[in-house]
CSV table of C-alpha atoms in Angstrom, one decimal:
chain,number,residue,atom,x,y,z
U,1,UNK,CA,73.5,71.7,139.5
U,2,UNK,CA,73.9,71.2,135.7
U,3,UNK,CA,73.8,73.9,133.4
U,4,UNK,CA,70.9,74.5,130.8
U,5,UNK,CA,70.0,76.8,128.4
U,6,UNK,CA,65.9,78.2,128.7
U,7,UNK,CA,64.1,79.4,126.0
U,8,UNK,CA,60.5,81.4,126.4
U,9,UNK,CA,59.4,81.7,122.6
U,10,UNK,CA,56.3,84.3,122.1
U,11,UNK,CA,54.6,82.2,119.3
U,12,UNK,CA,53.9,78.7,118.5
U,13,UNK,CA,56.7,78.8,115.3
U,14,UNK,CA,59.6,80.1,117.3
U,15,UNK,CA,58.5,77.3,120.0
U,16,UNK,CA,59.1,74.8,117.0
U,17,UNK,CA,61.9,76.4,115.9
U,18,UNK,CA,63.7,76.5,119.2
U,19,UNK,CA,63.3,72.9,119.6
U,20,UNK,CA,64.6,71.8,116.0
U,21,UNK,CA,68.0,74.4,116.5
U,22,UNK,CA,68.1,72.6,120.5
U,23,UNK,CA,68.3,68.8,119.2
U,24,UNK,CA,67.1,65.6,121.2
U,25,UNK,CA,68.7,67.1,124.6
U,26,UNK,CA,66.0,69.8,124.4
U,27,UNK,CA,62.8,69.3,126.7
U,28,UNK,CA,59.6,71.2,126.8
U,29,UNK,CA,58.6,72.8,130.0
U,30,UNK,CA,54.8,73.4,130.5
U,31,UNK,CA,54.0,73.5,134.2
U,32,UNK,CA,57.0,71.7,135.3
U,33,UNK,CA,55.2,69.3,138.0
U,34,UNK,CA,56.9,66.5,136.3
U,35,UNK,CA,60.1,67.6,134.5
U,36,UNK,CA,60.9,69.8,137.7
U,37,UNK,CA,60.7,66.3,139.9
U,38,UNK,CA,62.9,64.5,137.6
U,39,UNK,CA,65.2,66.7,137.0
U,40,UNK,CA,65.9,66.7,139.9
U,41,UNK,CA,66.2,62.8,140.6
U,42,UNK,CA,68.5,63.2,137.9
U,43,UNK,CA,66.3,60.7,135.5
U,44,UNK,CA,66.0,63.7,132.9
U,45,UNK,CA,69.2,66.0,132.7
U,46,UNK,CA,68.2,68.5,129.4
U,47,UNK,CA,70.3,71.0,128.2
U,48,UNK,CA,67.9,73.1,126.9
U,49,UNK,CA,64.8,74.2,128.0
U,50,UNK,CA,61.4,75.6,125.7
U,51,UNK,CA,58.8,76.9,128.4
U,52,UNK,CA,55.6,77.0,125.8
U,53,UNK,CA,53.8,78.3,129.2
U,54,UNK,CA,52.9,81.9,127.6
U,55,UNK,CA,52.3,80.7,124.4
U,56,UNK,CA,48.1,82.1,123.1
U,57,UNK,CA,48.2,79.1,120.6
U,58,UNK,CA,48.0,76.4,123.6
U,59,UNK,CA,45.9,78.0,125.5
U,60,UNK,CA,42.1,77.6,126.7
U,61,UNK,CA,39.4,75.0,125.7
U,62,UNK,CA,36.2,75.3,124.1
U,63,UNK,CA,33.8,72.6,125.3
U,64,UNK,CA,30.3,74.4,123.4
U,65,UNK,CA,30.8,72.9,120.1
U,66,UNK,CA,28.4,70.9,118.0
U,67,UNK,CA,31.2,67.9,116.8
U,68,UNK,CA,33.9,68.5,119.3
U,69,UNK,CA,35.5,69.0,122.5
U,70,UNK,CA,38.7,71.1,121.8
U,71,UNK,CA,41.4,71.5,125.1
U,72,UNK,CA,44.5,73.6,124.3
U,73,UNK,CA,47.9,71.6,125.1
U,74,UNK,CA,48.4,74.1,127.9
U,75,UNK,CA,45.3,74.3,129.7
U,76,UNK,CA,45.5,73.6,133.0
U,77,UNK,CA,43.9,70.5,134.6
U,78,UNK,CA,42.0,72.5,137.6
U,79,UNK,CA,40.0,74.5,134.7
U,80,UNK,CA,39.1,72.1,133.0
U,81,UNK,CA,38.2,69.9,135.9
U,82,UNK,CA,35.9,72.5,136.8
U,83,UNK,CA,34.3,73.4,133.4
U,84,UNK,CA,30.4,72.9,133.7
U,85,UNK,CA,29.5,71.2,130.4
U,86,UNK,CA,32.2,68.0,131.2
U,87,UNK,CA,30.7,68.1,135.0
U,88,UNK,CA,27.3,67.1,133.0
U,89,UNK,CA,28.3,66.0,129.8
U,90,UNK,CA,31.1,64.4,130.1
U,91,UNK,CA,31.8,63.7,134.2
U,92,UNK,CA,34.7,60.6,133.3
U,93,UNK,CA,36.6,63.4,132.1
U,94,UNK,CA,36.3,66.0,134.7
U,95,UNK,CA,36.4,63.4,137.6
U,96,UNK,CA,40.0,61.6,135.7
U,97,UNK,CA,41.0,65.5,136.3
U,98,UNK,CA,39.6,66.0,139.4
U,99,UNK,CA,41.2,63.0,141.1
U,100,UNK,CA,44.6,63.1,139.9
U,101,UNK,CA,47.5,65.0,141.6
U,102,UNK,CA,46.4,67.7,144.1
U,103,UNK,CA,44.6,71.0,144.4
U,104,UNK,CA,48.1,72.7,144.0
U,105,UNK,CA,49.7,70.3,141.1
U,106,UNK,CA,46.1,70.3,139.6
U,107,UNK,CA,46.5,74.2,139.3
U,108,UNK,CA,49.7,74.4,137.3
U,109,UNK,CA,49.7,71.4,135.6
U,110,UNK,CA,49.0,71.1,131.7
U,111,UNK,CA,46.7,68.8,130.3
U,112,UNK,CA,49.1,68.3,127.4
U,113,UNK,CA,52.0,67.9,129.7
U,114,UNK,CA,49.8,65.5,131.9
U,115,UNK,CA,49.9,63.4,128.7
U,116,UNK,CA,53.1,62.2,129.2
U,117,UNK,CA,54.4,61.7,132.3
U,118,UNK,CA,56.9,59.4,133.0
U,119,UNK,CA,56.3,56.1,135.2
U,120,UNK,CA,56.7,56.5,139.0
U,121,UNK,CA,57.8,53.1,139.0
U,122,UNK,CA,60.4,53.0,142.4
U,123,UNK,CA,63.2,51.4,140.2
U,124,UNK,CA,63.2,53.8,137.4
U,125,UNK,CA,63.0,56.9,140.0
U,126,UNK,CA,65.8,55.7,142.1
U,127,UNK,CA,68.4,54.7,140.0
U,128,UNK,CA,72.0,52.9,140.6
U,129,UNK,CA,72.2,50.1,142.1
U,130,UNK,CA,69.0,49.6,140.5
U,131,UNK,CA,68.7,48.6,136.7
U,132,UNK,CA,66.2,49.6,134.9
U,133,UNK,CA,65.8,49.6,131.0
U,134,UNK,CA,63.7,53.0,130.9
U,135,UNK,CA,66.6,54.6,132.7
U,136,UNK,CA,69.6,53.1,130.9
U,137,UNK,CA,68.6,50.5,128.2
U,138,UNK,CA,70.0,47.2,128.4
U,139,UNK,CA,70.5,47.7,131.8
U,140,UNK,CA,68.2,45.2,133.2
U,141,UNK,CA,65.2,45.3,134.9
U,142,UNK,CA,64.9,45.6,138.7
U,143,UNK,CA,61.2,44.9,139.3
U,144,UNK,CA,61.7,41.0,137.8
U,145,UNK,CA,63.0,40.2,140.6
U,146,UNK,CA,62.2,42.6,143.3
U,147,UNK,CA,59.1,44.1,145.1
U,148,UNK,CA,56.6,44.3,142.3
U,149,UNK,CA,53.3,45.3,143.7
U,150,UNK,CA,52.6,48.6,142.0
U,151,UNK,CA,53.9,47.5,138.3
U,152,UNK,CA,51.3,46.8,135.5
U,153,UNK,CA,50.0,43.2,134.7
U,154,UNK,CA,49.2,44.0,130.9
U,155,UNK,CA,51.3,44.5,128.3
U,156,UNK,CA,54.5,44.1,130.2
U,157,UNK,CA,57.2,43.0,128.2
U,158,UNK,CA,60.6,41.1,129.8
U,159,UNK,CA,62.3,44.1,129.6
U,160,UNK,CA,60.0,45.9,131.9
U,161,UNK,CA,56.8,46.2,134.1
U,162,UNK,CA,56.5,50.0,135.0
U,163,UNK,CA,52.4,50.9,135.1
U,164,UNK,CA,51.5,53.8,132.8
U,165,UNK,CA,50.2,56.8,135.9
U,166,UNK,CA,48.2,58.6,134.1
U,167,UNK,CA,44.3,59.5,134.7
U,168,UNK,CA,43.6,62.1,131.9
U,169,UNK,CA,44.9,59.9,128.9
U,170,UNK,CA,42.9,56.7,130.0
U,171,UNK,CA,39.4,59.0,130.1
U,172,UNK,CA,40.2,60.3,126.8
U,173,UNK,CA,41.1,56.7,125.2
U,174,UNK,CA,37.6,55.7,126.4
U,175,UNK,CA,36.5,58.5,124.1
U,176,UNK,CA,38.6,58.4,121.0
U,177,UNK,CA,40.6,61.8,121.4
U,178,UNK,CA,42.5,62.8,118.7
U,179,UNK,CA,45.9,65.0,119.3
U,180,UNK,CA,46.5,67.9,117.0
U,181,UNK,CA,50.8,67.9,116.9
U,182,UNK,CA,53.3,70.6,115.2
U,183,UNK,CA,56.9,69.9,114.6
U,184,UNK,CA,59.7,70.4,112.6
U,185,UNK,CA,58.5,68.2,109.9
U,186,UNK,CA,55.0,70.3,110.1
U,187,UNK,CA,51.4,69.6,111.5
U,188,UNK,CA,49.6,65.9,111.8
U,189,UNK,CA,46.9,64.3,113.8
U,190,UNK,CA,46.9,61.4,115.8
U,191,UNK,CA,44.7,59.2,117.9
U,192,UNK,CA,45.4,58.8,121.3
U,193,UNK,CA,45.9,55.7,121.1
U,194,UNK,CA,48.9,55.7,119.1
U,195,UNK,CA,50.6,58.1,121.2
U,196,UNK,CA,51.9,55.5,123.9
U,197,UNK,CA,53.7,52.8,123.2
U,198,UNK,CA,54.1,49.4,124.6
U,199,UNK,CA,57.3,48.7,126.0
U,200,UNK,CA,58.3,45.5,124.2
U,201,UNK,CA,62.0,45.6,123.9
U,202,UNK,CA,62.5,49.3,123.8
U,203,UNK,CA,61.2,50.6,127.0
U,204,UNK,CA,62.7,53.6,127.3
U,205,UNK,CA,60.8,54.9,124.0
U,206,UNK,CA,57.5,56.0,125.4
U,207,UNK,CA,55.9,57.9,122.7
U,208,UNK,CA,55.6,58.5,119.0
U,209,UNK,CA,55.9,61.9,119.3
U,210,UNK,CA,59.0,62.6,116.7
U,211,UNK,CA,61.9,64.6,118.4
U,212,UNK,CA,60.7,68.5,118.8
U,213,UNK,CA,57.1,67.8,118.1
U,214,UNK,CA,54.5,69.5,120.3
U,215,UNK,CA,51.1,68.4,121.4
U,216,UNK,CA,49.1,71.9,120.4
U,217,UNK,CA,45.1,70.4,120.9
U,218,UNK,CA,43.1,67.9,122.1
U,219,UNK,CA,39.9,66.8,120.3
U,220,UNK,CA,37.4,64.3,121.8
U,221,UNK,CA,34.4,63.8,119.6
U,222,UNK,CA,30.9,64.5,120.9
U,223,UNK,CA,29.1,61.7,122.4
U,224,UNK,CA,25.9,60.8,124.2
U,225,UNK,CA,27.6,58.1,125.7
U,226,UNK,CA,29.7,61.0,127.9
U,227,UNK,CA,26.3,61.3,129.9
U,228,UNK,CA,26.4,58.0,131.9
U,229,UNK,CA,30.6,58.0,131.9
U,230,UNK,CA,32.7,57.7,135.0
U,231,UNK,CA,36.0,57.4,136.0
U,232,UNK,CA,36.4,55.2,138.7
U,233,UNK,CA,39.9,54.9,140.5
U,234,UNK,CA,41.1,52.8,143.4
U,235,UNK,CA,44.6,53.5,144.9
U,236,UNK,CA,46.0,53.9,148.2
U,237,UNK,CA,44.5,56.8,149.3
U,238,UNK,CA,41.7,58.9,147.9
U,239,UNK,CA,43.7,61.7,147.3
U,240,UNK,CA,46.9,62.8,145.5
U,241,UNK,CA,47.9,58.9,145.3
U,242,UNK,CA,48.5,56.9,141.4
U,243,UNK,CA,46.1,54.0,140.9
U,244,UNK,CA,46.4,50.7,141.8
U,245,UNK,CA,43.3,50.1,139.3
U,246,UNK,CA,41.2,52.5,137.4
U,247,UNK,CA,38.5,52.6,134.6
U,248,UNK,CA,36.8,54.9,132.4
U,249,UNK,CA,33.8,53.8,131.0
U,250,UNK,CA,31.1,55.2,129.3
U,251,UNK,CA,27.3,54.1,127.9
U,252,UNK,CA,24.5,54.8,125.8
U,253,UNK,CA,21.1,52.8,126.8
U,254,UNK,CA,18.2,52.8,124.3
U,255,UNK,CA,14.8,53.5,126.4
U,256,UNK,CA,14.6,49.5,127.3
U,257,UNK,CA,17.8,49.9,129.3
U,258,UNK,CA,20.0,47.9,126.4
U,259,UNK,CA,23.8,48.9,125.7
U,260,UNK,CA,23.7,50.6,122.5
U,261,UNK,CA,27.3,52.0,123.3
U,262,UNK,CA,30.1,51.0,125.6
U,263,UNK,CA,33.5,52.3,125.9
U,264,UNK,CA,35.8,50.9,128.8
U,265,UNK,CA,39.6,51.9,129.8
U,266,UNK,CA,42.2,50.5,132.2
U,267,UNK,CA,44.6,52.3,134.1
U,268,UNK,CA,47.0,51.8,136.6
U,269,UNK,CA,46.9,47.8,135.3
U,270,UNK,CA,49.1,48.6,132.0
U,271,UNK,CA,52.2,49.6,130.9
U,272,UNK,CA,49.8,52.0,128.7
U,273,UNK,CA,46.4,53.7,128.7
U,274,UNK,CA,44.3,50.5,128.0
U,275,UNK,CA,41.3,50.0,126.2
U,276,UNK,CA,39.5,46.6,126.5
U,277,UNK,CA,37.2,46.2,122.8
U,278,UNK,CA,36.4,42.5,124.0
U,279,UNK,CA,34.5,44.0,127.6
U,280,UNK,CA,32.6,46.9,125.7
U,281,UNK,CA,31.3,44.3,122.8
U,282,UNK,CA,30.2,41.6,125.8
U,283,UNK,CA,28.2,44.5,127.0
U,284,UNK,CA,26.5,46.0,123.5
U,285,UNK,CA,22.9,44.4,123.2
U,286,UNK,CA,22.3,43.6,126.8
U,287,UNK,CA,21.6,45.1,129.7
U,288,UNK,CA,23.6,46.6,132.1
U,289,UNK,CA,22.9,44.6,135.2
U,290,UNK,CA,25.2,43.7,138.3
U,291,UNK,CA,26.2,40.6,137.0
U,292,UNK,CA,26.8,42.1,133.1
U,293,UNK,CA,28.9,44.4,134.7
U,294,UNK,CA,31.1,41.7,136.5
U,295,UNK,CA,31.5,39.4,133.6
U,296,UNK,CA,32.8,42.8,131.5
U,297,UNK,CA,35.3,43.2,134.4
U,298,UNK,CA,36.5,39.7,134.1
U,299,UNK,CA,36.7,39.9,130.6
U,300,UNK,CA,38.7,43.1,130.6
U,301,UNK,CA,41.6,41.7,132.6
U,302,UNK,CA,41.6,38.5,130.2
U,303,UNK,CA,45.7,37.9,129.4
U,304,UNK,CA,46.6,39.7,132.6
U,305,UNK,CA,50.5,38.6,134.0
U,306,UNK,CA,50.5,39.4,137.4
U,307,UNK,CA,54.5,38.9,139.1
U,308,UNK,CA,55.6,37.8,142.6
U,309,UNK,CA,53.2,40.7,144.5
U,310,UNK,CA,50.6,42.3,142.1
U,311,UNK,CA,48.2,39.8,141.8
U,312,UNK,CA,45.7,41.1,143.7
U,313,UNK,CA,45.7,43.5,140.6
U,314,UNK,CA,43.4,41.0,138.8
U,315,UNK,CA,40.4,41.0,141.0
U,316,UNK,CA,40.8,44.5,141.9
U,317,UNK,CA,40.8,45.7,138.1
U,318,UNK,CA,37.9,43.7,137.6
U,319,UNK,CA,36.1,45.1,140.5
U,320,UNK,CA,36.9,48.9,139.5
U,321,UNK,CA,35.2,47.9,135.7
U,322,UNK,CA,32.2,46.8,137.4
U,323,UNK,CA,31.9,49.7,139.8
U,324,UNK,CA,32.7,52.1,137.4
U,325,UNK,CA,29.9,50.3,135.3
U,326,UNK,CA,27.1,50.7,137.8
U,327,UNK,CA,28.1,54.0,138.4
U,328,UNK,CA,27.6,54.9,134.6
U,329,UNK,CA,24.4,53.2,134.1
U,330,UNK,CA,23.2,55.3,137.5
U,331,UNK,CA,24.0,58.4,135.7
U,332,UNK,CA,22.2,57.6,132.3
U,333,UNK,CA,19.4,60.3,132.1
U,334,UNK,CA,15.8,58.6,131.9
């Protein structure tokens, strides 16, 4: 057992304020179903702990306004899963909810927290004799040369390989969510799509988020498109398993049945949430048939780099765009 200090701040500022006065050892604790596990495994060892669980500033989500769709950092992923406008509105992003983790994660977990969650990759969760740059940097990495099927096959760097888990994030990079942040330094927005980083040769930096910020919201802007959306996932079982391959898409078809918009997102394939611009433009202007919906697949695993036992990841990331695809264009009202 190691020592920590814990921290449950009543507002938003003293939250702030108790990670500046903590320093980098300091770690926020939301619901726990990820810090808990690798605390435990030893891969995070904090000596402080902030638990922002009580705090009214991250709670709660508002999905009835005209522009936006606003989710509090701290709201958990089984109510919002469950919320009716985003099971009719929006299903990619109730259904990236709805199949991650299970019932009982679902209901404690945070959908900021869910934002960044570490890698299950097997090397970086075991540890010695393992090496693993994520773990301890220039270290080595384990999965060059070992059993490699469930690591990413886009934008994997020499230094490592380890897929991005996450279902939540790659729905909302299909929809351009911005992330409201507080910290130290004071209050900014981002995209979601420069919140993860690729690993290049710094693997074990995951995030932009500077050291004591806080994700506080979640904005996604509102879209017709979220009508005929899906999130499509394959994996190894159909519940409580991390994708082999998923995508989030989302279209808008004029009354001809042509692609006015197209948004598509990989997951399970990357080191990253991954959005593919060069599958959603092959798609704009045309219709959305069977064989549309395969090209856009191909095209979306363009520059893949599969290792010794994850190639199959190709073809099956391919399949899940096109599948997702026809499921979309299904659900477009007409």
């Amino acid at each position: 057992m190691r020592e920590f200090a814990y921290t449950a701040p009543a507002t938003l500022a003293d939250a702030v304020e108790a990670l500046a006065r903590g320093g980098p050892g300091t770690r926020v604790l939301a619901g726990g179903t990820t810090l808990y596990d690798l605390m435990r495994l030893g891969v995070e060892t904090p000596r402080a702990l902030v638990d922002v669980r009580r705090l009214p500033e991250l709670a709660g989500f508002d999905t009835s306004g005209p522009d936006e769709l606003v989710f509090g950092a701290g709201a958990r992923m089984a109510d919002v899963a469950a919320d009716p406008v985003l099971l009719r509105d929006y299903p990619a992003l109730a259904e990236s909810l709805a199949k991650a983790a299970s019932p009982q994660l679902r209901n404690m977990a945070t959908v900021g927290g869910n934002l960044l969650q570490r890698t299950r990759c097997p090397y970086f969760r075991a540890g010695p004799p393992y090496p693993c740059h994520k773990r301890v940097p220039g270290s080595g990495c384990a999965a060059r040369r070992g059993p490699d099927r469930d690591q990413a096959v886009l934008g994997t760097s020499a230094s490592c390989t380890a897929a991005y888990p996450g279902d939540w994030a790659v729905a909302l990079l299909a929809f351009d969510a911005r992330l409201d942040l507080v910290g130290p330094a004071g209050s900014r927005t981002i995209a979601l799509a420069a919140l993860h980083r690729a690993p290049a040769d710094t693997p074990q930096y995951e995030h932009t988020l500077a050291d004591g910020e806080l994700i506080v919201r979640i904005r996604v802007p509102v879209t017709a498109a979220g009508r005929g959306s899906a999130y499509h996932k394959a994996g190894d079982r159909e519940s409580f398993a991390f994708a082999l391959a998923s995508a989030a898409v989302a279209v808008e078809l004029d009354r001809h049945g042509t692609v006015v918009d197209c948004r598509i997102a990989l997951g399970g394939l990357a080191t990253r949430p991954w959005r593919v611009p060069a599958a959603e433009r092959a798609l704009l202007g045309a219709a959305l048939t069977g064989e549309a919906a395969r090209r856009a697949g191909e095209i979306a695993l363009t520059g893949a780099r599969p290792g010794a036992h994850n190639g199959f990841k190709t073809a099956l990331g391919a399949r899940t765009v096109a599948e997702a695809l026809r499921i979309a264009h299904d659900r477009w009202p007409r």
